Short mmCIF file of C-alpha atoms and ligand atoms in Angstrom, two decimals:
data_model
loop_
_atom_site.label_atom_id
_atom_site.label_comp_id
_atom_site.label_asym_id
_atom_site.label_seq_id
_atom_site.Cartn_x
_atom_site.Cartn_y
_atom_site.Cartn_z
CA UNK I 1 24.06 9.19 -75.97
CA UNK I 2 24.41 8.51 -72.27
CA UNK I 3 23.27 5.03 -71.74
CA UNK I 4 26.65 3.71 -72.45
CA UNK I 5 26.23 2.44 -75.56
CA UNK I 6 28.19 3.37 -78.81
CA UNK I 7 26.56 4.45 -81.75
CA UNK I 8 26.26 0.34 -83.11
CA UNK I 9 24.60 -0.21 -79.80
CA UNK I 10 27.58 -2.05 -78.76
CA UNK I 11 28.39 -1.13 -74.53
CA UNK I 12 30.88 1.08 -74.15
CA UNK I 13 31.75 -0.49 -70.65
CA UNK I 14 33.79 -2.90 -73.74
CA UNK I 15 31.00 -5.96 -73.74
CA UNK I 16 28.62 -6.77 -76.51
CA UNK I 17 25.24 -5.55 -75.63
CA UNK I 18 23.33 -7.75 -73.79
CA UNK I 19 22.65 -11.14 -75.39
CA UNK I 20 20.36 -12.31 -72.76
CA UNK I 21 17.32 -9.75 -72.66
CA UNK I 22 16.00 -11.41 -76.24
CA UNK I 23 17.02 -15.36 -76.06
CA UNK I 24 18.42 -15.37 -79.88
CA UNK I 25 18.22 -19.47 -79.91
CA UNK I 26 14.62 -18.92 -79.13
CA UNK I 27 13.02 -16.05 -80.12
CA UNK I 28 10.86 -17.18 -82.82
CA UNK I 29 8.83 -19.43 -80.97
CA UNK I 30 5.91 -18.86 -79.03
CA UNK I 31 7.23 -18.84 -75.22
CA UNK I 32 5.28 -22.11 -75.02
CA UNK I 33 7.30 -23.77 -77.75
CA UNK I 34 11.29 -22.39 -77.06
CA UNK I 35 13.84 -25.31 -76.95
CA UNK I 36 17.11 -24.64 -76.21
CA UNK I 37 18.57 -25.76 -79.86
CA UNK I 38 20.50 -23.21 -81.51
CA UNK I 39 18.93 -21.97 -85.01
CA UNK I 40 21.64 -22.47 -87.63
CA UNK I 41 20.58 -20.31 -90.92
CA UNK I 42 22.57 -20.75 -94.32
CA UNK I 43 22.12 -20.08 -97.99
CA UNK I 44 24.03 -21.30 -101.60
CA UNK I 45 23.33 -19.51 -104.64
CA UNK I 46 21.85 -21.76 -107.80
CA UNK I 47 24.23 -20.31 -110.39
CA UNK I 48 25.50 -22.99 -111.00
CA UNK I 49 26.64 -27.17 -110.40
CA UNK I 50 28.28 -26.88 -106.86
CA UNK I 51 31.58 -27.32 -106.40
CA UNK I 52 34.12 -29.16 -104.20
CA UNK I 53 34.39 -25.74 -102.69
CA UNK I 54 30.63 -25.80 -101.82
CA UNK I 55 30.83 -28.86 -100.37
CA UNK I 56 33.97 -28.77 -97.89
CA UNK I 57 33.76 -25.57 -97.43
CA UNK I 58 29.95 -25.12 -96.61
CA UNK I 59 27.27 -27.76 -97.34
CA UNK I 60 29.22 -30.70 -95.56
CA UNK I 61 29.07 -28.95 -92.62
CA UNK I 62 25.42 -28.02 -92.69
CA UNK I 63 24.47 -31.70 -92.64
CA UNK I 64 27.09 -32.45 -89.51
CA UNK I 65 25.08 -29.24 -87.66
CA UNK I 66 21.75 -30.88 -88.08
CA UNK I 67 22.18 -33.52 -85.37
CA UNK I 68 21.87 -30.80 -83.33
CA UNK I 69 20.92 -27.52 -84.07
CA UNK I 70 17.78 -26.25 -85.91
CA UNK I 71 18.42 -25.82 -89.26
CA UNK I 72 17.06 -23.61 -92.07
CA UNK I 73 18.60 -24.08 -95.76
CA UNK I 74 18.02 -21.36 -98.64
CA UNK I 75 18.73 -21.38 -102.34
CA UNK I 76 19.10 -18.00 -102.64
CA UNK I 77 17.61 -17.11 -106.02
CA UNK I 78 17.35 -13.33 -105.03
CA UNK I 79 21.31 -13.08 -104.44
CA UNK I 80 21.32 -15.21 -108.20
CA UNK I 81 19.85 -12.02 -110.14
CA UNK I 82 22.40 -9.52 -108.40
CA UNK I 83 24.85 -10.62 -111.61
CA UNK I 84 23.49 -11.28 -115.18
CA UNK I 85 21.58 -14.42 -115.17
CA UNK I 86 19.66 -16.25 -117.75
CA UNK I 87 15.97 -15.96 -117.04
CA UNK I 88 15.10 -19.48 -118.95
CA UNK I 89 17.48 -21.41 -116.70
CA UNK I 90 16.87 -20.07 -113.15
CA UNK I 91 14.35 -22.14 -112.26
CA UNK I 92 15.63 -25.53 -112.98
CA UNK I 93 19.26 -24.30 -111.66
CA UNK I 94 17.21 -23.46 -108.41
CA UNK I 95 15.72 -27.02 -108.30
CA UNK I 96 19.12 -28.88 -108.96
CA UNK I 97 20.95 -26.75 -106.22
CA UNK I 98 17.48 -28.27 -104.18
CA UNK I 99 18.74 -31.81 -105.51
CA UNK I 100 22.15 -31.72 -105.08
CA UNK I 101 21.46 -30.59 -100.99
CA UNK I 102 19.34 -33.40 -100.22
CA UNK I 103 21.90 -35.69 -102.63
CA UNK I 104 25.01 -34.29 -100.02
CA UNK I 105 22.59 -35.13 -96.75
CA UNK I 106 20.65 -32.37 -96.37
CA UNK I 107 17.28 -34.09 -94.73
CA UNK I 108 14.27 -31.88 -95.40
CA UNK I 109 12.45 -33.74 -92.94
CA UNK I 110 14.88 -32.71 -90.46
CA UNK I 111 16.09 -29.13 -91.89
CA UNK I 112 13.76 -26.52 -93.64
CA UNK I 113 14.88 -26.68 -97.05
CA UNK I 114 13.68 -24.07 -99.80
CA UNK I 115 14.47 -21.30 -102.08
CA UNK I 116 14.56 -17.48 -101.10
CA UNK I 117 12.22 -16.13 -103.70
CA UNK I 118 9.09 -18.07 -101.98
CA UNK I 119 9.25 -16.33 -98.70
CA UNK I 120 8.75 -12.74 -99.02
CA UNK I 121 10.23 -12.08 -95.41
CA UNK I 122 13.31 -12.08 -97.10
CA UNK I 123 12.73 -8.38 -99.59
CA UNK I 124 10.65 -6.61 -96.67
CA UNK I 125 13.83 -7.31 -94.03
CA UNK I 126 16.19 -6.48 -96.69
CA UNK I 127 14.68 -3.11 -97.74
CA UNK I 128 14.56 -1.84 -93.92
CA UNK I 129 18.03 -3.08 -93.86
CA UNK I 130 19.04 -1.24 -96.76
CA UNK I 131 18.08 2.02 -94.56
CA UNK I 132 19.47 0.61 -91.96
CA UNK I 133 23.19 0.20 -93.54
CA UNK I 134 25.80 2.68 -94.02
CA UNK I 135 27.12 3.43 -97.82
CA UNK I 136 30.48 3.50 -96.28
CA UNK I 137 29.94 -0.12 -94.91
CA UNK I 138 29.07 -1.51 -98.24
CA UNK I 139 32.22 0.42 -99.94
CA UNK I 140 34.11 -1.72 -97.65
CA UNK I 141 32.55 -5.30 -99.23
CA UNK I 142 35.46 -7.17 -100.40
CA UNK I 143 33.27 -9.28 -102.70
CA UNK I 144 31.36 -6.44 -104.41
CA UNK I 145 35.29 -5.11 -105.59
CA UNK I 146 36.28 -8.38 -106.70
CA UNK I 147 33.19 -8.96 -108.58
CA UNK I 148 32.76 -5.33 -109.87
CA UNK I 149 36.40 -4.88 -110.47
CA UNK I 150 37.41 -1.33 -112.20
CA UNK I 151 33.91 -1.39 -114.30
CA UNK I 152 31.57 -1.00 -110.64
CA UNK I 153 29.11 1.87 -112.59
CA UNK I 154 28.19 -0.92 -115.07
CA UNK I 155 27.09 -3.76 -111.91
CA UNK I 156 23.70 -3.60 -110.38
CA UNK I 157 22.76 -2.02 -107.73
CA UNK I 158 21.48 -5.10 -106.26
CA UNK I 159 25.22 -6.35 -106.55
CA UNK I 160 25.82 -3.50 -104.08
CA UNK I 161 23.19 -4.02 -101.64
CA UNK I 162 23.86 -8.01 -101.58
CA UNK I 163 24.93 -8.24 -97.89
CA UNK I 164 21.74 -6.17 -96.81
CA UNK I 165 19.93 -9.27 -97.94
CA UNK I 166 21.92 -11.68 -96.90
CA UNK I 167 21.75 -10.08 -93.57
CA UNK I 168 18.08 -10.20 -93.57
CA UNK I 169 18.27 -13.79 -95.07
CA UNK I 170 19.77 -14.70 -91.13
CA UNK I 171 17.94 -12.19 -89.12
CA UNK I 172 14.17 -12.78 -90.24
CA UNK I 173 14.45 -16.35 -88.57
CA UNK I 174 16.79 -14.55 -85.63
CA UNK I 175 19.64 -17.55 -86.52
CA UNK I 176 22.44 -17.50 -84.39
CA UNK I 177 25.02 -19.89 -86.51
CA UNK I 178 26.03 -19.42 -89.45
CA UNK I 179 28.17 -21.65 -91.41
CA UNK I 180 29.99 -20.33 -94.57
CA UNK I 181 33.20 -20.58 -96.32
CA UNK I 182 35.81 -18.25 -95.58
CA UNK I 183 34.89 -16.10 -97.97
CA UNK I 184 31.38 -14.66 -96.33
CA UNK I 185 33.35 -13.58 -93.28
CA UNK I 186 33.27 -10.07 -93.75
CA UNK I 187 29.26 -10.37 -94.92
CA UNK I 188 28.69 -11.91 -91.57
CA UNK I 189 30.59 -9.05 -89.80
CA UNK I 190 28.13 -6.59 -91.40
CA UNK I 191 25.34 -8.22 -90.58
CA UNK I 192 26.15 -7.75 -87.07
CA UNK I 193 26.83 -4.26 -87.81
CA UNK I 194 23.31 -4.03 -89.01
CA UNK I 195 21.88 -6.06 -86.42
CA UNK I 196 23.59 -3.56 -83.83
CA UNK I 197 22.61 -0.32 -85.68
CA UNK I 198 19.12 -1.39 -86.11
CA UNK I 199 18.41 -2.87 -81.91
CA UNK I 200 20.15 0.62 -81.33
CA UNK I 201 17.59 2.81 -83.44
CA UNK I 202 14.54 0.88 -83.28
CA UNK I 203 14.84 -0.91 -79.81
CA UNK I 204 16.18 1.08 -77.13
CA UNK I 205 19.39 -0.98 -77.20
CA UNK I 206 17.87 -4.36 -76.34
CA UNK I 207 18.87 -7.58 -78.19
CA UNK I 208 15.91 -7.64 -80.93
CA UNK I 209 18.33 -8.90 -83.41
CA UNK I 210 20.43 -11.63 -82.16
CA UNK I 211 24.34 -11.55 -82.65
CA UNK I 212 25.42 -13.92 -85.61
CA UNK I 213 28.34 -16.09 -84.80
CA UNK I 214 30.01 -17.05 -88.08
CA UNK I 215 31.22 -20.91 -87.95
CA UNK I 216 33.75 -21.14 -90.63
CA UNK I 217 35.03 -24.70 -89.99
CA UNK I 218 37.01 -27.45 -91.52
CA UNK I 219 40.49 -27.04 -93.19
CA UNK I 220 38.63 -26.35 -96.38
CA UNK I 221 37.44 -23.07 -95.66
CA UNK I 222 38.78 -22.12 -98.58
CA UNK I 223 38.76 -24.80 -101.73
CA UNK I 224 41.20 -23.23 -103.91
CA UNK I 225 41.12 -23.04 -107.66
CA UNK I 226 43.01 -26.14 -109.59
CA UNK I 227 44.57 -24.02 -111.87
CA UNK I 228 45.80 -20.95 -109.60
CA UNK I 229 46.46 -21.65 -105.99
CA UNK I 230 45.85 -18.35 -104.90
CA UNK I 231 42.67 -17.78 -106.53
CA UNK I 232 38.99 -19.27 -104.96
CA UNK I 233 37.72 -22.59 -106.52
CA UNK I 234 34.23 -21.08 -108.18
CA UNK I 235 30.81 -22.02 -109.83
CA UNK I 236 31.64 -19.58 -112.23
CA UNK I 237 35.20 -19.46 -112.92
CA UNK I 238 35.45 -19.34 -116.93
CA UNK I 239 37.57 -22.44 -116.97
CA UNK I 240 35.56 -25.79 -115.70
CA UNK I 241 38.93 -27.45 -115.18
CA UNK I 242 39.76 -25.20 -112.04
CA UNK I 243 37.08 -27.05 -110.25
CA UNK I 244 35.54 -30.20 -109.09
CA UNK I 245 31.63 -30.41 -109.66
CA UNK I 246 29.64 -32.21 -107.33
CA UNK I 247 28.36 -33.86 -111.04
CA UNK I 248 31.71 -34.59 -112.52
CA UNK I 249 32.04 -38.72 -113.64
CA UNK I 250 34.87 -40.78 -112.04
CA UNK I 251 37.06 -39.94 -115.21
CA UNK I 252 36.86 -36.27 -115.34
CA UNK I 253 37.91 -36.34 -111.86
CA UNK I 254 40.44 -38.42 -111.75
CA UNK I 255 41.69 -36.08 -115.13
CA UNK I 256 41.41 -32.59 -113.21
CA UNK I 257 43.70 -33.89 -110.34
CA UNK I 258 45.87 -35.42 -112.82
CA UNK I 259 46.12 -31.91 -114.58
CA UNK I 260 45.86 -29.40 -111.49
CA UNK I 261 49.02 -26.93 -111.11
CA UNK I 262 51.29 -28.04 -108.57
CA UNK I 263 55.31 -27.31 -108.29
CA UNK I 264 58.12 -30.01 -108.77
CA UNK I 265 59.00 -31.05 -105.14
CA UNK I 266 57.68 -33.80 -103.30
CA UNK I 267 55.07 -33.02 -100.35
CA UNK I 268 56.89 -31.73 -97.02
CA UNK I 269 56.34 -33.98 -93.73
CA UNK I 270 54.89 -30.77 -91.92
CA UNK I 271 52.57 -27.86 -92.21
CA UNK I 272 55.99 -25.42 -92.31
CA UNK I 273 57.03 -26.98 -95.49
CA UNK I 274 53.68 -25.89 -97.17
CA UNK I 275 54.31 -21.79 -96.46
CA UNK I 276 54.73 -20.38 -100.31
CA UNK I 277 53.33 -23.58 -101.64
CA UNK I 278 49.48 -22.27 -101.95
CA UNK I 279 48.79 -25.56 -104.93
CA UNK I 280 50.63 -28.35 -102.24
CA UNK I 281 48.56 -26.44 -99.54
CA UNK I 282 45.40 -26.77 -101.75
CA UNK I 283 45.48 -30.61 -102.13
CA UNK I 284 46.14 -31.58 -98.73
CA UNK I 285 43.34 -29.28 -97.30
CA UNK I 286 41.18 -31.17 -99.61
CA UNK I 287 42.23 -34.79 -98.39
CA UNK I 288 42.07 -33.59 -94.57
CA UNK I 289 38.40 -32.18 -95.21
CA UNK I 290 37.60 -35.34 -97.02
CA UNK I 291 39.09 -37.68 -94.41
CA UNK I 292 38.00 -35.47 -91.34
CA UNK I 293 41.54 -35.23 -90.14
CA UNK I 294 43.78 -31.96 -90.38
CA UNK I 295 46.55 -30.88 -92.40
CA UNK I 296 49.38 -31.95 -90.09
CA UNK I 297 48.30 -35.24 -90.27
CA UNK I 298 48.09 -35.70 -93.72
CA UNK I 299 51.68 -34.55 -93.87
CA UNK I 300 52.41 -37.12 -91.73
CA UNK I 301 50.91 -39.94 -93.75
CA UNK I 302 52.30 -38.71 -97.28
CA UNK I 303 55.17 -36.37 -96.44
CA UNK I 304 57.72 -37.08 -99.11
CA UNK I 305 55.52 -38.57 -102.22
CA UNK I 306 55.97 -36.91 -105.08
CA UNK I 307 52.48 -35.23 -106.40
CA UNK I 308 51.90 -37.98 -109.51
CA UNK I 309 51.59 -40.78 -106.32
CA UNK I 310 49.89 -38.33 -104.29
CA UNK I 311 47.56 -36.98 -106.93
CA UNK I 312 46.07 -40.87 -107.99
CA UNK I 313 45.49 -41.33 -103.83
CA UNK I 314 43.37 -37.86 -103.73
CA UNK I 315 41.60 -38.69 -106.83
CA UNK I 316 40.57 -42.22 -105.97
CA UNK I 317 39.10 -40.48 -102.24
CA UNK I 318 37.43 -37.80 -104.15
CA UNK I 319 35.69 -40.32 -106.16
CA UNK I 320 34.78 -42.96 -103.45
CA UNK I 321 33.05 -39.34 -101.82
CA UNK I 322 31.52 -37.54 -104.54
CA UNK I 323 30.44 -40.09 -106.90
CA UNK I 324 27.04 -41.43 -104.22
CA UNK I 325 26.16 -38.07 -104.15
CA UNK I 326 26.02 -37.22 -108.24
CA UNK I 327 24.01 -40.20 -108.59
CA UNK I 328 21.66 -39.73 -105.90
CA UNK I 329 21.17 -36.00 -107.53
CA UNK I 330 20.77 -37.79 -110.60
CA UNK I 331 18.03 -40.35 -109.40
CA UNK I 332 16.40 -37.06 -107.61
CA UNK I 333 16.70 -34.75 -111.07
CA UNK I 334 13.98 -37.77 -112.12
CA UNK I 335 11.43 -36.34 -110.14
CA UNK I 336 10.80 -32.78 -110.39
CA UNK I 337 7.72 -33.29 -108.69
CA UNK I 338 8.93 -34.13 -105.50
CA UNK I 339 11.61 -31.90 -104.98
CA UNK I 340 9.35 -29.18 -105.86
CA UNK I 341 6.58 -30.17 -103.32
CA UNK I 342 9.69 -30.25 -100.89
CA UNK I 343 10.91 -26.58 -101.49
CA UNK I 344 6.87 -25.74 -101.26
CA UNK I 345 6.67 -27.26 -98.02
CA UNK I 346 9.89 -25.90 -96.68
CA UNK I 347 8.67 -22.78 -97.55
CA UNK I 348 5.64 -22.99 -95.47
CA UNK I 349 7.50 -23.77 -92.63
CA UNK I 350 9.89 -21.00 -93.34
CA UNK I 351 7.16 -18.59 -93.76
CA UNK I 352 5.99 -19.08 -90.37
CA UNK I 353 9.09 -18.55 -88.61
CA UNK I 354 9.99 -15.51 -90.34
CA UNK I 355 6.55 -13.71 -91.17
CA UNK I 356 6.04 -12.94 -87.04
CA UNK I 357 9.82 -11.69 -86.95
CA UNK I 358 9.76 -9.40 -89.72
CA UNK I 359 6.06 -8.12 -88.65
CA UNK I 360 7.70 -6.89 -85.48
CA UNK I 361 10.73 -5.90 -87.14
CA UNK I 362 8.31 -3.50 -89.54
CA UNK I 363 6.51 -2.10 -86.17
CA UNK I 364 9.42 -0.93 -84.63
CA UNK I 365 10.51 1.02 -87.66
CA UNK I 366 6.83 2.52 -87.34
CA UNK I 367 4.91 1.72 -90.37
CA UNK I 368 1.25 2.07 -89.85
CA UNK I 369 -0.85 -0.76 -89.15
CA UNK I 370 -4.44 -0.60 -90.31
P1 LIG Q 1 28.11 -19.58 -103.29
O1 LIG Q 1 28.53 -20.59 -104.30
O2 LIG Q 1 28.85 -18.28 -103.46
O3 LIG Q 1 26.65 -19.42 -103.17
O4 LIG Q 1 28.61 -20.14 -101.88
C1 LIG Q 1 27.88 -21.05 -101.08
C2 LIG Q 1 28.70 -21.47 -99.89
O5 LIG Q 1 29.88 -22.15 -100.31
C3 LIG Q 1 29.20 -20.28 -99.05
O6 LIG Q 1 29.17 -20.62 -97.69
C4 LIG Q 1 30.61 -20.09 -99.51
O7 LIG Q 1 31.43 -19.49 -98.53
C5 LIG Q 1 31.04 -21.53 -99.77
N1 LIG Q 1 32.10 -21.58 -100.76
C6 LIG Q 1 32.04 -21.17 -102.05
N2 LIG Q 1 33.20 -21.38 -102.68
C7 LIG Q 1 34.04 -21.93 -101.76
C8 LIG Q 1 35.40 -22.36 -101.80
N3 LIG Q 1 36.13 -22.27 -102.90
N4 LIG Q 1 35.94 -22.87 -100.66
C9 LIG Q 1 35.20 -22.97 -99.53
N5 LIG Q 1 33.91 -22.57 -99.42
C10 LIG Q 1 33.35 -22.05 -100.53
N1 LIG Q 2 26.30 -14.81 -99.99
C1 LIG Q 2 26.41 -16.22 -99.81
C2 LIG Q 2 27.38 -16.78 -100.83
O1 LIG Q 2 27.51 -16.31 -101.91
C3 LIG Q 2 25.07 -16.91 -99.96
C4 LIG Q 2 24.10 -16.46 -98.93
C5 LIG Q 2 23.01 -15.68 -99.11
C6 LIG Q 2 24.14 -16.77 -97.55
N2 LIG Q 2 22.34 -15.49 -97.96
C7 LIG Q 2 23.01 -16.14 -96.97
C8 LIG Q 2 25.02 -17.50 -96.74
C9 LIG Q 2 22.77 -16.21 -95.60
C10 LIG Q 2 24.76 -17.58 -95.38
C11 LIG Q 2 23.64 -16.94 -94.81
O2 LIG Q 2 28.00 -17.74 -100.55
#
């Protein structure tokens, strides 16, 4: 190798390679069409109701981003079969997670909205990825361990290959943004990795594949779990009353608050006072998100309450937030119909962004073309 580029096709000279030679913001449209709006690509799994978690962490932010960027939205029923699922519930799980987007702000007239299975981009990306990525990369995965755990022989292999699709997911509409919870940080890093390995092998080194910049914003990056501080807030956490769903009435939030683990001192006035206190932490990360402010300030406006004063405040917010959106999913679970011609029509639009960047992704590899 003596064009001074490492073996992920980063420079050696210490840059990135060259981000310029392939305008990532633009590169899916015709030269005629290219704007100068970044393309913001992000996906939620429909296993289940969404949770707080899902929505600070993730799908409030995708509805800030589309003022300005160019947005593409996935329910990513693919990822949804990588664990046991239940084949009689898929569809209509796939159709509420439509719902519930649109119910949070999520425009489809504005965004491409629609569901992974629909755009078969996705599979012929992810399989050239798959050759593309490194066993030893994937051993590294984080989230494969902690869903695996000690019984990995018995997962699927599709469990294992997860960020290989998720990478194409991004990289078959060359996004550049990508906003995620905390959690997807190390995916993203892969898919970089991939990105890298594949311009390296298959383009000479030029910029095919754009770099992905993760945006992992807010200061609920990481919605915690009501009943263990130090464990994620999940979809499919056995216990319902370690999370907030998007769904949940007025009373059954108000209740979880009321009930969520915290420890007997009042709140601190700063953010030093919440080191070792991951529950106190928890809560006031949740009313910053909600009230677009930060932790520090929160502090500042409820230092010293105890957590029963604190607790009714946070509920009552929750409430006044969440409770539009569950009955705007509701009034939208009313007509199948439409949100199904929605996901059909995002998926058109999808289709055609994708199905040129995958074609030329497939002739570099080299397949034939008859
Ligand atoms: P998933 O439910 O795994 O499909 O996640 C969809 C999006 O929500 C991803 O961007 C996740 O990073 C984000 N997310 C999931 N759980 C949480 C959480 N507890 N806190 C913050 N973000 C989360
Ligand atoms: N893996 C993500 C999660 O579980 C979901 C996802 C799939 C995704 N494809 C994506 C997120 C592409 C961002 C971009 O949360």
């Amino acid at each position: 190798m003596n064009d001074g580029r490492d073996f992920r096709g980063r420079a050696r000279s210490g840059g990135r390679v060259d981000r310029h030679r392939f305008p990532p913001e633009n590169a899916a449209l015709p030269f005629s069409e290219r704007t100068a709006m970044q393309r913001v690509f992000s996906g939620i799994q429909p296993t289940g109701i969404p949770t707080l978690g899902n929505y600070l962490g993730a799908v409030r932010n995708w509805v800030k981003l589309q003022e300005d960027h160019d947005c593409i939205y996935c329910v990513v029923d693919l990822h949804a079969i990588t664990m046991t699922h239940d084949p009689k519930t898929l569809a209509q799980a796939t159709r509420e997670m439509a719902a519930a987007l649109i119910a949070a702000g999520i425009d489809p007239t504005r965004s491409t909205l629609f569901h992974q299975s629909a755009v078969s981009a996705h599979l012929r990306l992810a399989w050239i990825f798959e050759c593309v990525v490194r066993l030893g990369w994937l051993n590294r995965m984080t989230q494969f361990k902690d869903k695996a755990g000690k019984d990995r022989e018995n997962f699927s292999a599709g469990l294992y290959t997860y960020p290989a699709l998720m990478a194409a997911d991004i990289l078959a509409y060359h996004a550049t943004r990508v906003p995620v919870g905390d959690d997807q940080r190390q995916h993203l890093e892969l898919a970089n990795d991939i990105a890298q390995k594949f311009n390296f092998d298959f383009c000479a080194g030029e910029t095919f594949f754009p770099l992905i910049e993760p945006l992992i914003l807010g200061p609920a990056a990481r919605v915690m779990s009501l009943r263990d501080g130090t464990k994620k807030m999940s979809k499919s956490d056995p216990s319902d009353q370690s999370r907030i769903n998007l769904t949940d009435d007025a009373d059954t939030i108000a209740l979880k608050i009321r009930r969520a683990k915290t420890d007997p001192e009042p709140l601190p006035s700063d953010t030093a006072g919440l080191e070792g206190r991951p529950e106190a932490r928890n809560l006031i990360g949740i009313y910053a998100a909600l009230t677009d402010t930060d932790h520090a300030s929160v502090l500042r406006e409820h230092g010293g309450r105890g957590f029963g004063d604190y607790k009714k405040i946070l509920a009552d917010l929750l409430v006044a937030k969440l409770e539009p959106i569950a009955e705007e999913m509701r009034r939208l679970l009313g007509d199948a119909a439409t949100i199904d011609a929605i996901l059909r029509d995002g998926a058109g639009r999808a289709e055609a962004i994708a199905e040129p960047i995958v074609r030329e992704a497939e002739k570099r590899v080299g397949f034939l073309r008859v």
